[in-house]
Coordinates of C-alpha atoms and ligand atoms in Angstrom, one line a residue:
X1 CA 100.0 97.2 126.3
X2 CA 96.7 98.1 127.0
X3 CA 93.3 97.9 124.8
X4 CA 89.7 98.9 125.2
X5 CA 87.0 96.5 125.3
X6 CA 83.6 98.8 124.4
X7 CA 80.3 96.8 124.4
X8 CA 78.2 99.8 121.8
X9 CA 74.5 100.7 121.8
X10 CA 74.1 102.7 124.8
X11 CA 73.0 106.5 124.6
X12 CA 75.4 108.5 126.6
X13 CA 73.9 110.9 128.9
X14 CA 75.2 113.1 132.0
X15 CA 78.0 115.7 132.6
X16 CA 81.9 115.7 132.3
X17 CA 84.5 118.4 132.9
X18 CA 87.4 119.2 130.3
X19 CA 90.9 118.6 131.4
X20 CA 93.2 121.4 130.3
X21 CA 95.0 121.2 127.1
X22 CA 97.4 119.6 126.3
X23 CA 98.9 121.8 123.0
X24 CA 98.0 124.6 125.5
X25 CA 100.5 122.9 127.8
X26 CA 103.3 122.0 125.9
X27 CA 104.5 125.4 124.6
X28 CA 103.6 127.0 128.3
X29 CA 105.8 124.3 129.9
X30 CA 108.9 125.5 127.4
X31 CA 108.2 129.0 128.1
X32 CA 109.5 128.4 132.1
X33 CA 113.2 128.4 129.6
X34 CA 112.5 131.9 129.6
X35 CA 113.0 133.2 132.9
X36 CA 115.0 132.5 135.9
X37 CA 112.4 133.1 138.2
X38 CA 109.5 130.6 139.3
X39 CA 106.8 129.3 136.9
X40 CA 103.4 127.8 138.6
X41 CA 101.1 126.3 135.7
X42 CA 97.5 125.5 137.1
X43 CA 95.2 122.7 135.8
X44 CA 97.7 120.5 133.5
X45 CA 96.6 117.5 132.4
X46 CA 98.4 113.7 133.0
X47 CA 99.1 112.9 129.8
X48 CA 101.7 110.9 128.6
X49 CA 103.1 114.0 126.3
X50 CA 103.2 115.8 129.0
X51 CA 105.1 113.4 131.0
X52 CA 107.4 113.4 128.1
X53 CA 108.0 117.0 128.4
X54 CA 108.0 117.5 132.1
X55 CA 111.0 114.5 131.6
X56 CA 112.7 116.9 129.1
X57 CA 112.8 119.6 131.4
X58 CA 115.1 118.6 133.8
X59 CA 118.0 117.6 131.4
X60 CA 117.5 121.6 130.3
X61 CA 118.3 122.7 134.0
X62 CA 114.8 123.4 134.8
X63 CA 113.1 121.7 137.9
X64 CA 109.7 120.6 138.4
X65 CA 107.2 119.7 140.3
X66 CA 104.1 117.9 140.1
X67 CA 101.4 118.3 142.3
X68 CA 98.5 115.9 140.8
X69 CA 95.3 116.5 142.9
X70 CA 94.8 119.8 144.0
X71 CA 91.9 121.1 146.0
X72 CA 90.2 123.6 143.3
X73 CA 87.4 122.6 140.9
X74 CA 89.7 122.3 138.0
X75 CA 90.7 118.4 137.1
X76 CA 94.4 119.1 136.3
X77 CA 97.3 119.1 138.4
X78 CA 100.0 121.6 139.1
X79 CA 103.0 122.0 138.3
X80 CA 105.9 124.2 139.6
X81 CA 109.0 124.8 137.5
X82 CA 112.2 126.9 137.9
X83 CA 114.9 127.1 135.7
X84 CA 118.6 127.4 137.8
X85 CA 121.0 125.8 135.5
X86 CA 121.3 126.9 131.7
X87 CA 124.6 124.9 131.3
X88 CA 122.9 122.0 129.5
X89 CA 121.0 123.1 126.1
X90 CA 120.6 119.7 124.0
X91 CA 117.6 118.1 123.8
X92 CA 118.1 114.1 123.1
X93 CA 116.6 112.4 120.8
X94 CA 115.5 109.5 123.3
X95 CA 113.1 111.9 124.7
X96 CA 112.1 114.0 121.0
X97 CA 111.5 110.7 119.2
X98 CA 108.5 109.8 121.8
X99 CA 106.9 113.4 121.6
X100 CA 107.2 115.9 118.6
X101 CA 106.3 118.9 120.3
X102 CA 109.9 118.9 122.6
X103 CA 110.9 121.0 119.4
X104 CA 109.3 123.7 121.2
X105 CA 112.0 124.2 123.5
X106 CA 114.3 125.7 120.8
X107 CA 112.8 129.5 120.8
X108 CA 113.2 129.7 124.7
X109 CA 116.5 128.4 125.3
X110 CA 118.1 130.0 122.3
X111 CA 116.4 133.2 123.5
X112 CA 117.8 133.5 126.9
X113 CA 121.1 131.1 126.6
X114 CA 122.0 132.2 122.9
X115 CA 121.8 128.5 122.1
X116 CA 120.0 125.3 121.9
X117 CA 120.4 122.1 120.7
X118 CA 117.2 119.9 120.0
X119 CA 117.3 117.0 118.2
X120 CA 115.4 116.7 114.9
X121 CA 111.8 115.1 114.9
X122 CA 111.3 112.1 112.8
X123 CA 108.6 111.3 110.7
X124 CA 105.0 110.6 111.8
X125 CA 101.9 108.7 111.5
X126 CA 99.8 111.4 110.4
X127 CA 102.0 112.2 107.5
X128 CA 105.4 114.2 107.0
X129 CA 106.3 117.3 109.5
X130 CA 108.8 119.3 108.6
X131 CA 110.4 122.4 110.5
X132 CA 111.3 124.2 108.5
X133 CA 109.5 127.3 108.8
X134 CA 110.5 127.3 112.7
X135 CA 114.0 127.2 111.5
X136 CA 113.5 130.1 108.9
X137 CA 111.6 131.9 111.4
X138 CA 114.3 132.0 113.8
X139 CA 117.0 132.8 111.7
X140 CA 115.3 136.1 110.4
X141 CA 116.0 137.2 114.0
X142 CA 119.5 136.4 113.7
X143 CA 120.3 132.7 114.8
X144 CA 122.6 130.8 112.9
X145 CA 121.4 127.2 112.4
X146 CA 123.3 123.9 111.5
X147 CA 122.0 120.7 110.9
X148 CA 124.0 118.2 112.3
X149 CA 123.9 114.7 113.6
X150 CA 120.3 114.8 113.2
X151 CA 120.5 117.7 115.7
X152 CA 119.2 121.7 114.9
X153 CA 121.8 123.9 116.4
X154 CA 120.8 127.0 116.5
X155 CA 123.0 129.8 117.9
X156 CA 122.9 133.9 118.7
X157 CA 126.3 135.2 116.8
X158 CA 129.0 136.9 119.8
X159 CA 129.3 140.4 119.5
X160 CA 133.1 142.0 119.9
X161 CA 133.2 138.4 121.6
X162 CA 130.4 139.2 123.9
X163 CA 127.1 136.9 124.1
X164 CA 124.7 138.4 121.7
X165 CA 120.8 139.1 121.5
X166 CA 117.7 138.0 119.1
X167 CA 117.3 140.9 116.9
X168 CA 113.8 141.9 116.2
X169 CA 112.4 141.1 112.8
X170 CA 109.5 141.0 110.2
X171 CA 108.8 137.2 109.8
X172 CA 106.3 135.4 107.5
X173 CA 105.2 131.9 109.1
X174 CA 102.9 130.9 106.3
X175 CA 103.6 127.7 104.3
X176 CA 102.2 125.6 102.0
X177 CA 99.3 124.3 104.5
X178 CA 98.8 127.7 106.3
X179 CA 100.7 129.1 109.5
X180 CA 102.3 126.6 112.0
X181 CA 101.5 126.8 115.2
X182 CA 104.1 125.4 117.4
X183 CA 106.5 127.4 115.1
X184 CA 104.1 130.4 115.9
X185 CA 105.2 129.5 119.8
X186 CA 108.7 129.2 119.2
X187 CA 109.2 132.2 117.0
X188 CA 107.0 133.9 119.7
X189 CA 108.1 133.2 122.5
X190 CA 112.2 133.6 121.2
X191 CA 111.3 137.6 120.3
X192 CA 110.4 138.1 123.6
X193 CA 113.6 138.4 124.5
X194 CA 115.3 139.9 121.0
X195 CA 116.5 143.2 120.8
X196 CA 114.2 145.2 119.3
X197 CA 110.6 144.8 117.3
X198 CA 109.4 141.4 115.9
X199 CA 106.4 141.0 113.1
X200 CA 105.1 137.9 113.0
X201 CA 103.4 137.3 109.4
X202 CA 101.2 134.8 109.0
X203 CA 101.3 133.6 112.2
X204 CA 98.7 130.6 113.7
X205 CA 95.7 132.2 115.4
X206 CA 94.8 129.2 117.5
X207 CA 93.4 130.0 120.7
X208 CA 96.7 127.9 122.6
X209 CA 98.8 131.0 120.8
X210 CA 96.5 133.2 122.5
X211 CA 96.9 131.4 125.6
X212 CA 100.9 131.3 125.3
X213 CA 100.9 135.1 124.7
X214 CA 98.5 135.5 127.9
X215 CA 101.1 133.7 129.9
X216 CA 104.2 135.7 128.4
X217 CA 102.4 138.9 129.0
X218 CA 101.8 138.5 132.0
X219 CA 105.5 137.6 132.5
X220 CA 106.6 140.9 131.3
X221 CA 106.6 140.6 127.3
X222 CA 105.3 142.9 125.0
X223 CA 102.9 141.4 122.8
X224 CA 99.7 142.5 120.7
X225 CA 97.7 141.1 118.2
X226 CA 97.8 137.5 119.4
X227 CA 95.2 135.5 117.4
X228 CA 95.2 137.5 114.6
X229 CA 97.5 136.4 111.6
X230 CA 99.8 139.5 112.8
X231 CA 101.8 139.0 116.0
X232 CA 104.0 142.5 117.2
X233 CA 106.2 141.4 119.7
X234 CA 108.6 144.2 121.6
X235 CA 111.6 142.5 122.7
X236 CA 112.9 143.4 126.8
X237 CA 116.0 142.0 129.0
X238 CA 113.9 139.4 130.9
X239 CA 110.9 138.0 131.9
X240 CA 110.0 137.4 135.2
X241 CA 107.9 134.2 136.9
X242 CA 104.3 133.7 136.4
X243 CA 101.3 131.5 138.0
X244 CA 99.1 131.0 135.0
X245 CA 96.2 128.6 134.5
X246 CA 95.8 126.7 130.8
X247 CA 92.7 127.1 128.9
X248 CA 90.9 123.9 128.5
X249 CA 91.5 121.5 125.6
X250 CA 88.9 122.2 122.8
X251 CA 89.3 119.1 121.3
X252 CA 88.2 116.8 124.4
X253 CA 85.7 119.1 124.1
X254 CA 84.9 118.7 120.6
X255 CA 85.4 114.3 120.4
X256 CA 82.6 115.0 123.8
X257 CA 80.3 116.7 121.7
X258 CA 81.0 113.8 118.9
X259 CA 80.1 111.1 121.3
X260 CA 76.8 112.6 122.5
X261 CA 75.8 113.1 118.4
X262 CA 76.7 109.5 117.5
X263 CA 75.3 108.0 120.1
X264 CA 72.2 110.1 120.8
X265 CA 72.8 111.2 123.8
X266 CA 72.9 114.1 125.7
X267 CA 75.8 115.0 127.2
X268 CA 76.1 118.3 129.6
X269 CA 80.0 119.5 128.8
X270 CA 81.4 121.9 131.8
X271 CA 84.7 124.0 131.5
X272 CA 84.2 123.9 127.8
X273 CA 86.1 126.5 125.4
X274 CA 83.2 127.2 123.2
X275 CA 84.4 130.0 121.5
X276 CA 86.9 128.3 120.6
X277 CA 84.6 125.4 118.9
X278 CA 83.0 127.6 116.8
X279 CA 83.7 125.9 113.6
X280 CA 82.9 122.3 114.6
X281 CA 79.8 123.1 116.7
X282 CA 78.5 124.9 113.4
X283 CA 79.3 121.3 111.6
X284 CA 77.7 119.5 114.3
X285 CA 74.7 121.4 114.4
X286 CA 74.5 120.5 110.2
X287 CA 74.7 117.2 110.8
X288 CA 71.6 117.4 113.5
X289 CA 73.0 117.8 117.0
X290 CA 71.2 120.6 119.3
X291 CA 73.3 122.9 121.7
X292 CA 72.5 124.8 124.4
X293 CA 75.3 127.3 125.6
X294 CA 75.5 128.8 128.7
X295 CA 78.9 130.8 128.3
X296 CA 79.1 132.4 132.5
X297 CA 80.5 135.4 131.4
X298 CA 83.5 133.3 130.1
X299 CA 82.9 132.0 126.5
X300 CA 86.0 129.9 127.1
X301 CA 85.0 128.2 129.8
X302 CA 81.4 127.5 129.5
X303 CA 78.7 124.8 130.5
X304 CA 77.6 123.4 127.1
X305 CA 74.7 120.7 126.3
X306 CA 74.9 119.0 123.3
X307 CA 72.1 116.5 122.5
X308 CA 71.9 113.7 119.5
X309 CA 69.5 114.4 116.5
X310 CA 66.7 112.1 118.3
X311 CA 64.3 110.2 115.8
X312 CA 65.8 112.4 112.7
X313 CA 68.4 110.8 112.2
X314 CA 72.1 112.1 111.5
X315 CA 72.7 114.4 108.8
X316 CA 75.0 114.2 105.9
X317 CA 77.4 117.0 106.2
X318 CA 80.6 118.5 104.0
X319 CA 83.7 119.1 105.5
X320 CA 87.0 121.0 105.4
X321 CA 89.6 121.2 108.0
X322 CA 91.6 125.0 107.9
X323 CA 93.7 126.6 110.2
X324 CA 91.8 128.3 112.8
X325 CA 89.2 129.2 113.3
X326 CA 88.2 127.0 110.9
X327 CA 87.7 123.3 111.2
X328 CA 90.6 121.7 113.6
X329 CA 92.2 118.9 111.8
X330 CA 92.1 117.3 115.0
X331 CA 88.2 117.0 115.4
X332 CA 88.2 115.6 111.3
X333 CA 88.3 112.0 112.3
X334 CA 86.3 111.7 115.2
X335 CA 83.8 113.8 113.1
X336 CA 84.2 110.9 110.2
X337 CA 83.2 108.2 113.0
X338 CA 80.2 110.2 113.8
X339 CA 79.2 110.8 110.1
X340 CA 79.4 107.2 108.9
X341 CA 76.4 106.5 110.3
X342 CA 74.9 109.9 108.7
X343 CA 71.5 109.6 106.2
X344 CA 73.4 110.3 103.3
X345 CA 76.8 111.3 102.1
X346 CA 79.0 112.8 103.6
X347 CA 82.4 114.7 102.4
X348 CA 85.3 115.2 104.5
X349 CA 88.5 116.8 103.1
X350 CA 91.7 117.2 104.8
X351 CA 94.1 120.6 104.3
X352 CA 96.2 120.6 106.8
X353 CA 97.6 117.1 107.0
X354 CA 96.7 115.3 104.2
X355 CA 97.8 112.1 104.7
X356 CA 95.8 111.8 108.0
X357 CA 93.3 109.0 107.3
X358 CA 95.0 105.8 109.1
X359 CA 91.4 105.7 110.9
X360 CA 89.4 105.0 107.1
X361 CA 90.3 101.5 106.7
X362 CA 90.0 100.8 110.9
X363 CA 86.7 102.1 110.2
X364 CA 86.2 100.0 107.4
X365 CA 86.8 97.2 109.2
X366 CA 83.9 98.3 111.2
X367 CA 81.5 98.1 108.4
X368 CA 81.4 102.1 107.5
X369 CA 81.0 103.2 104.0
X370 CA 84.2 105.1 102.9
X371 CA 85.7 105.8 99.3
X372 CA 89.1 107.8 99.7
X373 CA 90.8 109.9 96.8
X374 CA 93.8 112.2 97.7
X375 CA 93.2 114.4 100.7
X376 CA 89.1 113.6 100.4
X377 CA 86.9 111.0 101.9
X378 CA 83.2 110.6 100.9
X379 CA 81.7 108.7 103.7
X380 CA 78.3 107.0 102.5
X381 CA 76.6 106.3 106.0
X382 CA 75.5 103.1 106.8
X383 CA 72.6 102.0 109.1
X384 CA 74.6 100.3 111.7
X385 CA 78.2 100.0 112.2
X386 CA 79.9 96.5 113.9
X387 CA 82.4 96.1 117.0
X388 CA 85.3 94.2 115.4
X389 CA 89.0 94.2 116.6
X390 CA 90.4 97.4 115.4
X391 CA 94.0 99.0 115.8
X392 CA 94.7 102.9 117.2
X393 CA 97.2 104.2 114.9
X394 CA 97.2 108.0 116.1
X395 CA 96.0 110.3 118.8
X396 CA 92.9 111.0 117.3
X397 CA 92.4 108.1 115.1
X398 CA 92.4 106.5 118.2
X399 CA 89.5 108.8 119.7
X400 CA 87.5 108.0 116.2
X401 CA 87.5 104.4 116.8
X402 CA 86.5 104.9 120.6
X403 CA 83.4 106.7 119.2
X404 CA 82.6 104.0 116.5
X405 CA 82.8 101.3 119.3
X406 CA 80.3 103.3 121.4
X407 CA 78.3 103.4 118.7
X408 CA 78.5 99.6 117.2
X409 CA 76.6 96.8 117.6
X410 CA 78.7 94.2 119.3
X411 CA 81.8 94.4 121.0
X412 CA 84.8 96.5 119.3
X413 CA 88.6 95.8 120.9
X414 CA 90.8 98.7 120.5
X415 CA 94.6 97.8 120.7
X416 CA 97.5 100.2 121.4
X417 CA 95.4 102.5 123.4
X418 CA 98.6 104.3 124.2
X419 CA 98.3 106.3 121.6
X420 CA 94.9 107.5 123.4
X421 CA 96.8 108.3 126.3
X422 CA 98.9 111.0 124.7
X423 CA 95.9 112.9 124.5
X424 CA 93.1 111.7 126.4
X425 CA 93.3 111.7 130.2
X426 CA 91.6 108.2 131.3
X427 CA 89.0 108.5 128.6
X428 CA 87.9 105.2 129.5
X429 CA 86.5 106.5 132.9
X430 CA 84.6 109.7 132.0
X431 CA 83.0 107.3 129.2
X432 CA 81.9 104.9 131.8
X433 CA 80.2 108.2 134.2
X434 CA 78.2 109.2 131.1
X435 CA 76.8 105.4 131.0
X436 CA 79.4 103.5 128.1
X437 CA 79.7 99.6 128.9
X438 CA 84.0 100.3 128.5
X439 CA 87.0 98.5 130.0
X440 CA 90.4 99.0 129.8
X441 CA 92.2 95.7 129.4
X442 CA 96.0 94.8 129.9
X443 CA 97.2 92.7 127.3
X444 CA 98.9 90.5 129.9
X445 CA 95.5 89.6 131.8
X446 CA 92.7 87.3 130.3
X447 CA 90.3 89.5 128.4
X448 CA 87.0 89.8 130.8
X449 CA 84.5 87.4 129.0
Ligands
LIG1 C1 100.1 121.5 116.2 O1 101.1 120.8 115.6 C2 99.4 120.5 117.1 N1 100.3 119.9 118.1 C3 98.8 119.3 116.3 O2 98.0 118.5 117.2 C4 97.8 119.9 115.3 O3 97.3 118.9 114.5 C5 98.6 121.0 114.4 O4 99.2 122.0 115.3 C6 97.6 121.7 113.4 O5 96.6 122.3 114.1 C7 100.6 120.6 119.2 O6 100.2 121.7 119.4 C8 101.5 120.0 120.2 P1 101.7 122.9 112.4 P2 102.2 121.6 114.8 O7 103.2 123.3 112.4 O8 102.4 122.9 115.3 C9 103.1 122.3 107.9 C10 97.2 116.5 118.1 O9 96.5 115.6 117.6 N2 104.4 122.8 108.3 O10 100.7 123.9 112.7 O11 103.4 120.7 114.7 C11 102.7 121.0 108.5 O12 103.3 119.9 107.7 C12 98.3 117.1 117.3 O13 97.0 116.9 119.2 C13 105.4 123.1 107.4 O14 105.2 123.0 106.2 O15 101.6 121.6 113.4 C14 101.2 121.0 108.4 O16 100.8 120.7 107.1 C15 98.8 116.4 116.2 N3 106.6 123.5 107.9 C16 100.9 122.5 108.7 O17 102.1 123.2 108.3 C17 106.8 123.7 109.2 O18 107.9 124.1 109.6 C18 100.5 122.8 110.1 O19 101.4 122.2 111.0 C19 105.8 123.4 110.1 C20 104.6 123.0 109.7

């Protein structure tokens, strides 16, 4: 298992490119289900989630291949996929046990096989996930769904004994913490393919929804409104293959502009989705971090400086996470790293996942100043904060801890990194081109001295 050693104090300064995203990615990988013709996707990061899914794949009848280094200026790889066999519909729990978000394969292969199997996720670290609004979602366009052996079978009824067809539907996606957005994707990306017109209610207006329509659009569906909380979807026959590049990952982005804040540096972001930041660079610029935006004609994939707050100091700042397009529940704790060393107090409270705050007592242990009650932590910011050994419990916990090492005095050792590498594509090395003193250390070998 490997850690990070991070030696903190140094200002981070220079320029970095964002990989493509990886939530982008996931549902755009599932969506090759749809058609039986060939799917290119351009610039996909090497994560370990998306090794998980690219794994998946194959036992679904789907091919693929991955090209890693490719000769454009984007950082991802490539990867070519074709689905030739729709005999196999079950997707194990082996592989849905490592990586959530293989439940979006149910929409596509129900849609154009009239049935998938996919086993159920389990619980997580950031606090209980349930699917059920996927589930509802999909049986308002007619599926049948069992529970069973820890499996969701979900089925299109025969008709006179004939395979049948999705029927088109108005659906309402919003629970009790907003829309969902992978259930967005699957509800989505199954009406494609249903017989007739599908309303999506309530649905997730993240900017990966937006990129997942883009994709199915230009594969033939019939989709408007896509970011807006009302999807209309036209169902057709089939789709046909696409080549389709993935928008970059906003939250690299956003844990980039974190690091240059925190550490007071000044960090030149390239490939950046900036209008899709617009909620965090507004909290960042609060707390006292300058940005300069040069959006190229593509807001979404612009150049982006971000510099620390200089001899002023951090800024205290309140925060709420929200479904977008406001606050990502994915920037709140690498936000909390950078706000514990703030001039003041700071409140951060969590809507969407309110049990996400394994990173407070890490932090903690770091010497930060945090009182938690319920969903809201008031982070009283502390002059300096202290490397210690601390343990990465989530994705983006573990991105939180990375920033409060850079930031330390001392050294700070991060164990289980793995969880970084879900997420992060070798984090370690674009930290150490922008100037951090960070190594990655196997467990097995003698930590460097
Ligand atoms: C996506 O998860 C992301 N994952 C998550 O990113 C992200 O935190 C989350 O959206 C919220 O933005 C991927 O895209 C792969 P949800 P998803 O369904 O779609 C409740 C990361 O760090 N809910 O939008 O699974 C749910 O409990 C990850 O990269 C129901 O009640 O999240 C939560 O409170 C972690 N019933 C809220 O909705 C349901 O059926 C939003 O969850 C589904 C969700």
């Amino acid at each position: 298992m490997d850690r990070f050693d991070i030696r903190g104090g140094t200002r981070l300064a220079g320029r970095m490119t964002v990989h493509g995203s990886k939530n982008a990615a996931l549902p755009l990988l599932a969506a090759a289900l749809l058609t039986d013709e060939p799917v290119v996707l351009r610039d996909i990061p090497d994560l370990a989630d998306i090794k998980s899914m690219l794994a998946l794949l194959p036992k679904l009848g789907c091919t693929v291949d991955h090209q890693r280094v490719t000769d454009n200026e984007l950082p991802g790889g490539v990867v070519n996929l074709h689905t030739t066999d729709t005999s196999v519909s079950h997707a194990p729990y082996e592989i849905v046990r490592t990586m959530r978000a293989s439940i979006c394969v149910l929409g596509p292969m129900l849609a154009r096989r009239g049935l998938a199997r996919v086993s159920l996720p389990g619980g997580c670290s950031i606090g209980e996930r349930p699917v059920d609004l996927h589930i509802r979602g999909l049986q308002a366009l007619g599926a049948d769904i069992t529970l069973d052996g820890g499996d969701i079978t979900a089925r299109v009824p025969r008709v006179n004994g004939k395979p049948g067809r999705l029927r088109g539907a108005r659906v309402f996606l919003g629970g009790p913490f907003g829309s969902t957005v992978l259930g967005t994707a699957n509800v989505m990306s199954a009406a494609t393919l249903a017989e007739g017109r599908t309303i999506i209610e309530c649905a997730a207006c993240e900017p990966e929804i937006v990129d997942l329509a883009n994709m199915l659009t230009a594969m033939g569906a019939r989709i408007s409104g896509a970011g807006s909380p009302r999807i209309t979807i036209d169902g057709v026959e089939r789709l046909k293959g696409v080549d389709h590049t993935v928008i970059p990952d906003r939250i690299e982005a956003g844990t980039y502009m974190c690091a240059a804040l925190i550490t007071n540096g000044d960090i030149t972001i390239d490939n950046c989705p900036a209008d899709a930041l617009m909620a965090h660079i507004d909290r960042l610029q609060h707390a006292g971090a300058h940005f300069t935006i040069d959006d190229k004609g593509d807001p979404m994939r612009a150049s982006v400086r971000v510099q620390g707050a200089g001899s002023r100091g951090i800024q205290p700042i309140e925060v709420t996470t929200q479904p977008h397009p406001g606050f990502p529940t994915d920037l709140q704790a690498q936000l909390m790293a950078t706000l514990t060393l703030a001039d003041g107090n700071s409140v951060v409270t969590e809507r969407i996942f309110t049990e996400r705050f394994l990173h407070v007592a890490e932090l903690s242990r770091m010497g930060a100043g945090l009182f938690r009650q319920g969903p809201t932590v008031v982070v009283s910011g502390v002059r300096r904060l202290v490397g210690a050994p601390v343990m990465a419990s989530d994705l983006r916990a573990s991105a939180c801890l990375v920033l409060a090492g850079l930031a330390a005095e001392g050294t700070t050792q991060i164990n289980r990194v793995y969880h970084l590498d879900r997420g992060y594509q070798r984090m370690e090395e674009t930290l150490v081109t922008l100037g951090a003193v960070i190594e990655r250390v196997n467990e097995k070998e003698p930590a460097a001295s």
